[in-house]
Every structure is written in C-alpha cells, then in structure tokens.
Amino acid sequence: MSKTFMVVAETRDGKLRQVSLEALQAAELAKEDGDQVTAVLLGYELEGPAEELARCFQGRVLVVDHPDLKSYLAETYISALSQVLSSITPDLVLFGHTTVGRDLAPQVASRLQAGQISDVTAIENSGGDIIYTRPVYAGKAFEKKRLIGGSGIITLRPNNITPAGPASSPAEIAAFDYTPASSLRSVIKDVVRKATGKIDLTEAKVVISGGRGVKSAEGFKPLEDLAEVLHGAVGASRGACDAGYCDYALQIGQTGKVVTPEIYIACGISGAIQHLAGMSQSRVIIAINKDPEAPIFKVADYGIVGDLFEVVPLLTQEFKQALA
Amino acid sequence: MNIYVILKQTFDTEEKIVIQNGEILDDGVKYIINPYDEYAVEEALRLKEQHGGTVIVVSVGPDRTAEALRTALAMGADEAVLISDPSIRTDESGIAALLASYFGSQSYDLILGGYFSVDNGAGQVAVRLAQLLDIPHASAIVKLDVSGGQAVAVRDAEGDSETVEISLPALFTAQQGLNEPRYPSLPGIMKAKKKPFQQLGLNELGIDAESIVSKTERIELFNPPERKAGIILQGGLAEQAAELVRLLKTEAKVL
C-alpha cells in the first residue's frame, strides 16, 4: 500500500531553510515507488519559498499563507497544521529539529497520538522498515530506533542529510484555505530579530567557538572576523558563557546546542567532556590553545599551540587570501 | 498560586557514557536534576517568593529519582510527587500520558519544565503534556513575569527573542539564561526531610500499563567512533596558519 509523507517546511527571514530541503531528502530516503510526498509551508508572503520548495521534489506543496502566521506562535501554527491534517492522513510527518520544529512536532504527535523520534541524524530503509539514528547524551552515544507500526513523527537535525536538489519535474503548488484560529489563549507581543542576517549556529557549515581563553566579551571580536570571512557562526563553551563573555544562546555542549559543521574551530577551549559532546561529530576539528596538554587536542584533526589572539587574526588573513 | 515543576533526574553532564550488552552502564554514576529542569525549579521558587503559593515538584522515574526530588525540596519546593512503577516501560508519549493523568486531578496555575533533558534530549514530554491538558504553552523561555492570571514570557528563538502573553493556566519550558539556580542550603536540606513526599504507582493513578505502551522502540545503542588526535602543527605561528589552510584544502578537502 502506498504511503503519504508530509514534510513541514520552514522559512527564516523570508527564505526557505536548508533543513527543510534536507527533510525532503529524508522523505526520499524513506519512501518507495508509489509513495506520495506533500510539503506544507506555513507563514506569510511565501511565494518565493514555495517556488523554491516546489523545484526540489515531485509531489505537492501546500501553502498556508496568512498574516496570522507571520511569526511563530504555538497555538496558531498547531491550529493551521491541524486543519491541514484533517484533509491529509500522512504516515510520516517530518520536521526540521529547529526551534519551530521542536515545538510543533510534539504538538502534532500528541494530537495524532503518534510516536515521535526527535533529532534524527540518519535514515535507512531496510526492506520497508525505516530505521532512524539519533544521538543520546548529546552525542556521547547514538541509538537506532523505529516507529512501532511504521507511522509517526520525525524531527531531523540540520546539516546531516544532503539537501534535496532540483527535481526533473517540479511539485505542484496549492494554496490551503486556512480558517484563523478562534479563542486563542496566547498572543505575540513583540519579536526582536537579533539574529537577522546571521547564520544559525546549528545550520552553519563553519563554527568558530571561543572558551575562557577569549577572556572578555571583546575577546570574541577576532573570532567574529574569522567567522565573517568563512561565512560561519560564532559559538562558545560553557566556561565563556558562565563567565559572562557571551549570551547562552551561543553555548555548544550537552547543555546548549549540538553542532555538526564541516569545520569546527575551537579557540581557547580546553575541551571539557560536556563541550566535546556538543561538537565532536563535526567533520574537521581545529583546536587553538596555549596549553599543549588541553584535552581538546585529543579530538582535533589539526592543532595549533599558541595564543588565540595571535593565531586567529593570522588565520583570518590566510583564509581571506585562499578564498579570494 | 499553584506552581508545579516537572523534572527528570539525569546523569551529571561530566559523566562518560559506557555501553555494555546494549545498555548504558550506571555503576557509580553521579545523578543530578536535569539542568534545564533546575532552571524551572528556580523560576518556580522565585514566582512563589513574589506572589505566594505552593511549589510542587513531580517526576516520573525509578526509585533513585527521589534523590533529585529531595534536592528540589531542599532548594525550597514545598511538596514532591514521584510517579514510579516497575511496569512503566514507555517512551515520551507514555510519560506525558502518565503526567496528564496525575494533573487531571490537580488544580494548577503554572506548570514549568525544562526545554529538553540532557540525556534523551527529545524535548517532547512537556509540550505533549500541554496538549493533553489542553493548556497553552511557550517553550524555551528566558524570562517570565506573572500577574493577574496572565503571564508574559520571552522565548529564545535561535537568537531572536519573542515575547508571548499567555492566559493561565499554562505550561512553560525553561531555556538556559532564565535564571541562576540556587544551591540547597543546610537548613533547606534539613527541612526537606519533613516535607510531604508522595509516591504514586499505576494503580494509584488508575492507569493500566497497556494504555501507555511505547510508540517507538530502540533497536541498537552504540558509542560513536572515537575521534583520534590528529596533528599538532609546527613552526612559527604564521607558517602554521598557512599550513593549516593548505591542509584544509588539499588533505581535508573542506575549503
């Protein structure tokens, strides 16, 4: 019997998020001939992202475009998605493991009385049985899981599956007629876009992280310069956050965020086990530390023993030349 | 105001994870209150200090979880409830159902929890619970103000902040940065021993194990391949910087 896969796609700053294309690809990995894929896009002024999404797979894009959905609010988004779910009965619903996906997926799971596997990093189809790999203890261990009966909800960690590329024939785009939610018990009062234009830490291809060795808030400046050259994001260790050098939003580790970029550059980070859990799945790890005995060197592919305030500006120069 | 905190006991974040026969070894492991749930406990205590009321901490877990609940009592919570039963073998959907059945007979204004647990890290139980109780919620909050049946919460949304106003009763999950949890004081620890501590099994909740079966199953558990130390570059710092960029291009092929 053919199955229906639903990918709940997301935009940020008016652009389609890459993790949504990765979720589409995850659906491709899980599906078999004859299975249907529907992508749902919720938000406001979605024409551009809907077209981009449609180019990347064969199936259908359902667009729920409404001013009420301009910013994420749990109640309005679940109301919109529930309306969609009353017209489609998907076997599998896939979300990005983003702030929105992490909040929306368990609401859907609860309403559908379904199982959910969160933060999936790999998918394999083993003779129709779909197996999901996910980290536990922030990546100190991994588990393989299945949804009993095969149906349920998945959230997919960004940066782990190749995004879906252009399809031979694009998906059709259909507008979904959304009835605004009535009797809401919550309302958005204000949205402060501090991160506009910045690359999200969990989606960044390059992460430059600072530890206690950056010594102050100003100490992050050379790291930011390097991040700009590499189109990367700046992160931090718990030590740097606890010392007040930066916002907790930057923290990488078992508390904080788990990142899996192509290049991870740890600057002035000793490498406590709780930090290593958050970054050791990065493809290439570079460590810069004054202390040659720092544990971070044990997991680094390349190490430079030296003062980050000397090394980082030199690296910025070198990368600038290499990428020119 | 009746403030409830749902919390989980987890391994200390400095613990290594050792797997034997498909299970994680817990010999000699140090346990803590899940750090995100600790922010929730602290926030509940601060709200009580401001507005008065009662703070009740609730957990689902094995008997050892009592220790985490006692820590919360020592921090200042008034009562603890441990839902524990050898026949509880379930996943997030079942845990949320158990909690929902407990809360079904309670009168609550606020339920606080952590954004996710540092062990399983799925971040489902609290949001599922809000759905089952049909109350509004806001997740990953970094600020919470309550007055007259309304709460104003600031959420962390990947670096942006969103301010949400919510009518009570409501559920909130705590993100890092919400507060700085207090340590239990010695008098607090002494007082904790005399505070009400209720243990509930499936019978007391009127639930049969069948109705909370797991909807997911684990097939395999493994440690990731261990990373090997690579090379420490040599020479002057400028040379090392140039060499690193060259290696990233030619050897690692990431540029």
Coordinates of C-alpha atoms in Angstrom, one line a residue, chain A:
Chain A
M1 CA 0.0 0.0 0.0
S2 CA 1.3 3.4 -0.9
K3 CA 2.2 5.8 1.9
T4 CA 2.0 9.5 2.3
F5 CA 4.9 11.6 3.6
M6 CA 4.4 15.1 4.9
V7 CA 7.3 17.5 5.2
V8 CA 6.6 20.6 7.3
A9 CA 8.9 23.2 5.7
E10 CA 10.0 26.4 7.3
T11 CA 11.3 29.8 6.3
R12 CA 13.6 32.2 8.1
D13 CA 14.0 35.9 7.2
G14 CA 11.7 35.2 4.2
K15 CA 13.9 32.4 2.9
L16 CA 13.3 28.6 2.7
R17 CA 15.5 26.9 5.3
Q18 CA 18.0 24.4 4.1
V19 CA 16.9 21.9 6.8
S20 CA 13.5 21.8 5.0
L21 CA 15.2 20.5 1.9
E22 CA 17.1 18.0 4.0
A23 CA 13.8 16.8 5.4
L24 CA 12.5 16.4 1.8
Q25 CA 15.6 14.3 1.1
A26 CA 14.9 12.3 4.2
A27 CA 11.4 11.6 2.9
E28 CA 13.0 10.5 -0.4
L29 CA 15.3 8.1 1.5
A30 CA 12.3 6.6 3.4
K31 CA 9.8 6.4 0.5
E32 CA 9.3 3.7 -2.0
D33 CA 7.8 3.8 -5.5
G34 CA 4.2 4.9 -5.5
D35 CA 4.5 6.8 -2.1
Q36 CA 3.4 10.4 -2.1
V37 CA 5.2 13.4 -0.7
T38 CA 3.4 16.6 0.3
A39 CA 5.3 19.6 1.7
V40 CA 3.5 22.1 3.9
L41 CA 4.7 25.6 4.2
L42 CA 3.2 27.8 6.9
G43 CA 3.8 31.5 7.2
Y44 CA 3.2 34.8 5.4
E45 CA 4.2 36.0 2.0
L46 CA 5.5 32.6 0.9
E47 CA 5.6 32.8 -2.9
G48 CA 9.4 32.7 -3.2
P49 CA 10.0 29.9 -0.7
A50 CA 7.1 27.9 -2.1
E51 CA 8.5 28.0 -5.6
E52 CA 12.0 27.1 -4.4
L53 CA 10.5 24.2 -2.5
A54 CA 8.5 23.0 -5.5
R55 CA 11.6 22.9 -7.7
C56 CA 13.2 20.3 -5.4
F57 CA 10.8 17.4 -5.5
Q58 CA 7.9 15.7 -7.2
G59 CA 4.7 15.9 -5.4
R60 CA 2.7 18.8 -3.9
V61 CA 3.4 21.9 -1.9
L62 CA 0.5 23.1 0.3
V63 CA 0.9 26.7 1.2
V64 CA -0.8 28.1 4.2
D65 CA -0.1 31.8 3.7
H66 CA -1.8 34.1 6.2
P67 CA -0.8 37.3 8.2
D68 CA -1.6 35.4 11.4
L69 CA 1.2 33.1 10.7
K70 CA 3.8 35.8 10.1
S71 CA 5.6 34.9 13.4
Y72 CA 5.5 31.5 15.1
L73 CA 3.0 31.1 17.8
A74 CA 2.4 27.5 19.1
E75 CA -1.4 27.9 19.1
T76 CA -1.8 29.5 15.6
Y77 CA 0.6 27.1 14.0
I78 CA -0.9 23.9 15.5
S79 CA -4.3 25.2 14.5
A80 CA -3.2 25.7 10.9
L81 CA -1.4 22.4 10.8
S82 CA -4.3 20.5 12.4
Q83 CA -6.6 21.9 9.6
V84 CA -4.1 20.5 7.0
L85 CA -4.0 17.2 8.8
S86 CA -7.8 16.9 8.7
S87 CA -7.5 16.8 4.9
I88 CA -4.4 14.5 4.6
T89 CA -3.6 11.5 6.7
P90 CA 0.2 11.1 6.5
D91 CA 2.1 8.0 7.5
L92 CA 5.1 10.0 8.4
V93 CA 5.5 13.7 9.2
L94 CA 9.0 15.2 9.0
F95 CA 10.1 18.5 10.6
G96 CA 13.5 20.1 10.9
H97 CA 14.8 19.9 14.5
T98 CA 14.7 23.7 14.7
T99 CA 13.1 26.0 17.4
V100 CA 9.9 25.8 15.4
G101 CA 10.1 22.1 14.6
R102 CA 11.0 21.2 18.2
D103 CA 7.9 22.9 19.4
L104 CA 5.4 22.0 16.7
A105 CA 6.3 18.3 16.2
P106 CA 5.4 17.1 19.8
Q107 CA 2.1 19.0 19.5
V108 CA 1.3 17.2 16.3
A109 CA 2.5 13.9 17.8
S110 CA 0.2 14.4 20.8
R111 CA -2.8 15.2 18.6
L112 CA -2.3 12.3 16.3
Q113 CA -1.5 10.0 19.3
A114 CA 1.7 9.1 17.5
G115 CA 5.2 8.2 18.4
Q116 CA 8.0 10.7 17.7
I117 CA 11.7 10.3 17.1
S118 CA 13.5 13.6 17.7
D119 CA 16.8 14.9 16.4
V120 CA 17.4 12.3 13.7
T121 CA 20.8 12.3 12.1
A122 CA 20.4 9.4 9.6
I123 CA 17.7 7.4 8.0
E124 CA 17.9 4.0 6.3
N125 CA 15.2 1.9 4.6
S126 CA 15.8 -1.7 5.4
G127 CA 13.3 -3.7 3.4
G128 CA 10.4 -1.3 4.1
D129 CA 11.4 -1.0 7.8
I130 CA 12.6 2.5 8.3
I131 CA 15.4 2.9 10.9
Y132 CA 16.3 6.2 12.4
T133 CA 19.6 7.1 14.1
R134 CA 19.7 9.8 16.7
P135 CA 22.1 10.9 19.5
V136 CA 21.6 10.4 23.2
Y137 CA 23.5 12.3 25.8
A138 CA 24.1 14.9 23.2
G139 CA 26.1 12.5 21.0
K140 CA 28.1 10.7 23.7
A141 CA 26.1 7.7 22.4
F142 CA 23.7 7.0 19.5
E143 CA 20.7 4.9 19.2
K144 CA 18.8 3.4 16.3
K145 CA 15.0 3.5 16.7
R146 CA 11.9 2.6 14.8
L147 CA 8.4 3.8 15.0
I148 CA 6.2 0.9 16.0
G149 CA 3.8 0.3 13.2
G150 CA 5.9 2.5 10.9
S151 CA 3.9 5.7 11.3
G152 CA 4.7 8.7 13.3
I153 CA 6.7 12.0 13.6
I154 CA 10.3 12.7 12.9
T155 CA 12.4 15.8 13.6
L156 CA 15.6 16.0 11.6
R157 CA 18.8 17.6 12.8
P158 CA 20.2 20.2 10.4
N159 CA 23.4 19.5 8.4
N160 CA 23.3 15.7 8.4
I161 CA 21.5 14.8 5.2
T162 CA 22.3 16.2 1.8
P163 CA 19.5 18.6 0.9
A164 CA 17.1 17.7 -2.0
G165 CA 18.3 19.2 -5.3
P166 CA 16.3 20.2 -8.4
A167 CA 13.7 17.6 -9.4
S168 CA 13.1 16.6 -13.0
S169 CA 9.6 17.9 -12.8
P170 CA 8.6 20.3 -10.1
A171 CA 5.9 19.8 -7.5
E172 CA 2.5 21.5 -8.0
I173 CA 1.8 24.4 -5.6
A174 CA -1.7 24.6 -4.0
A175 CA -3.0 27.2 -1.6
F176 CA -4.6 25.9 1.6
D177 CA -7.7 27.7 2.8
Y178 CA -6.9 28.4 6.4
T179 CA -9.6 29.5 8.9
P180 CA -8.0 31.7 11.5
A181 CA -7.9 30.1 15.0
S182 CA -10.6 31.4 17.3
S183 CA -10.4 31.9 21.1
L184 CA -6.7 32.0 21.4
R185 CA -5.2 32.0 24.9
S186 CA -1.8 33.4 23.8
V187 CA -0.6 36.3 21.7
I188 CA 2.7 37.5 20.4
K189 CA 3.5 40.9 21.8
D190 CA 6.9 41.5 20.3
V191 CA 9.6 39.9 18.2
V192 CA 13.2 41.2 18.4
R193 CA 15.2 40.0 15.4
K194 CA 18.7 40.0 16.9
A195 CA 19.8 37.2 14.7
T196 CA 18.7 38.5 11.3
G197 CA 21.4 38.0 8.7
K198 CA 23.4 35.8 11.0
I199 CA 23.8 32.2 10.1
D200 CA 22.1 29.9 12.7
L201 CA 24.7 28.0 14.8
T202 CA 23.1 24.6 14.2
E203 CA 22.9 25.1 10.4
A204 CA 26.3 26.7 9.9
K205 CA 28.9 25.0 7.8
V206 CA 31.7 26.6 9.8
V207 CA 31.6 27.2 13.5
I208 CA 34.2 29.3 15.3
S209 CA 34.0 28.8 19.1
G210 CA 35.5 30.7 22.0
G211 CA 36.2 29.5 25.5
R212 CA 37.5 31.0 28.7
G213 CA 40.6 31.8 26.7
V214 CA 38.8 34.7 24.9
K215 CA 39.0 36.5 28.3
S216 CA 36.2 39.0 27.7
A217 CA 33.2 39.9 25.5
E218 CA 35.6 42.0 23.3
G219 CA 37.8 38.9 23.0
F220 CA 35.2 37.4 20.6
K221 CA 35.9 40.1 18.0
P222 CA 38.7 38.2 16.2
L223 CA 36.5 35.1 16.2
E224 CA 33.7 37.1 14.6
D225 CA 36.1 38.5 12.0
L226 CA 37.2 34.9 11.1
A227 CA 33.5 33.8 11.0
E228 CA 32.7 36.6 8.6
V229 CA 35.4 35.5 6.2
L230 CA 34.3 31.8 6.4
H231 CA 30.6 32.7 6.3
G232 CA 30.4 30.8 9.6
A233 CA 28.7 31.3 13.0
V234 CA 30.3 32.0 16.4
G235 CA 29.8 29.7 19.3
A236 CA 31.1 29.4 22.8
S237 CA 31.9 26.9 25.6
R238 CA 30.0 26.8 28.8
G239 CA 33.0 28.4 30.5
A240 CA 32.8 31.5 28.3
C241 CA 29.0 31.8 28.8
D242 CA 29.3 31.3 32.6
A243 CA 32.0 34.0 32.7
G244 CA 29.5 36.3 31.1
Y245 CA 31.6 36.9 27.9
C246 CA 28.6 36.0 25.7
D247 CA 25.0 35.0 25.6
Y248 CA 23.9 31.5 26.5
A249 CA 22.4 31.2 23.0
L250 CA 25.9 30.6 21.8
Q251 CA 26.7 27.7 24.1
I252 CA 27.7 24.5 22.5
G253 CA 27.7 21.3 24.6
Q254 CA 25.5 18.8 26.4
T255 CA 23.8 21.8 27.9
G256 CA 23.4 24.2 25.0
K257 CA 23.5 23.3 21.3
V258 CA 24.9 20.4 19.4
V259 CA 26.6 21.3 16.2
T260 CA 27.8 19.2 13.2
P261 CA 29.5 21.7 10.9
E262 CA 32.1 20.9 8.2
I263 CA 34.7 22.9 10.0
Y264 CA 34.8 23.5 13.8
I265 CA 37.5 25.8 15.1
A266 CA 37.8 25.8 19.0
C267 CA 39.7 28.8 20.2
G268 CA 40.9 28.9 23.8
I269 CA 38.6 26.0 24.7
S270 CA 40.1 23.3 27.0
G271 CA 37.7 20.6 25.9
A272 CA 35.6 19.5 28.9
I273 CA 33.6 16.3 28.2
Q274 CA 30.3 18.2 28.2
H275 CA 31.6 20.5 25.5
L276 CA 33.0 17.7 23.4
A277 CA 29.6 16.1 23.4
G278 CA 28.3 19.1 21.5
M279 CA 30.8 19.2 18.7
S280 CA 32.7 16.0 18.3
Q281 CA 30.6 14.9 15.3
S282 CA 31.9 17.9 13.3
R283 CA 33.7 16.8 10.1
V284 CA 37.0 18.6 10.7
I285 CA 38.0 19.9 14.1
I286 CA 40.7 22.5 14.6
A287 CA 42.0 23.5 18.1
I288 CA 43.9 26.6 19.0
N289 CA 45.1 26.6 22.6
K290 CA 48.0 27.9 24.6
D291 CA 48.1 24.7 26.7
P292 CA 49.6 21.8 24.7
E293 CA 48.0 19.4 27.2
A294 CA 44.5 20.7 26.7
P295 CA 42.1 17.7 26.1
I296 CA 40.6 19.4 23.0
F297 CA 43.8 18.4 21.1
K298 CA 42.8 14.7 21.6
V299 CA 39.8 15.1 19.4
A300 CA 41.2 17.7 17.0
D301 CA 42.3 16.9 13.4
Y302 CA 44.6 19.9 13.4
G303 CA 46.1 21.6 16.4
I304 CA 47.9 24.9 16.8
V305 CA 49.6 25.5 20.2
G306 CA 49.6 29.3 20.6
D307 CA 47.7 32.4 21.8
L308 CA 44.4 32.6 20.0
F309 CA 44.8 36.4 19.8
E310 CA 47.8 35.9 17.6
V311 CA 46.7 32.8 15.8
V312 CA 43.1 33.8 14.9
P313 CA 44.0 37.0 13.0
L314 CA 46.7 35.2 11.1
L315 CA 44.1 32.5 10.1
T316 CA 41.7 35.2 9.0
Q317 CA 44.4 36.7 6.7
E318 CA 45.2 33.2 5.3
F319 CA 41.6 32.3 4.7
K320 CA 40.9 35.7 3.1
Q321 CA 43.7 35.0 0.6
A322 CA 42.8 31.4 0.0
L323 CA 39.1 32.2 -0.7
A324 CA 39.8 35.4 -2.7

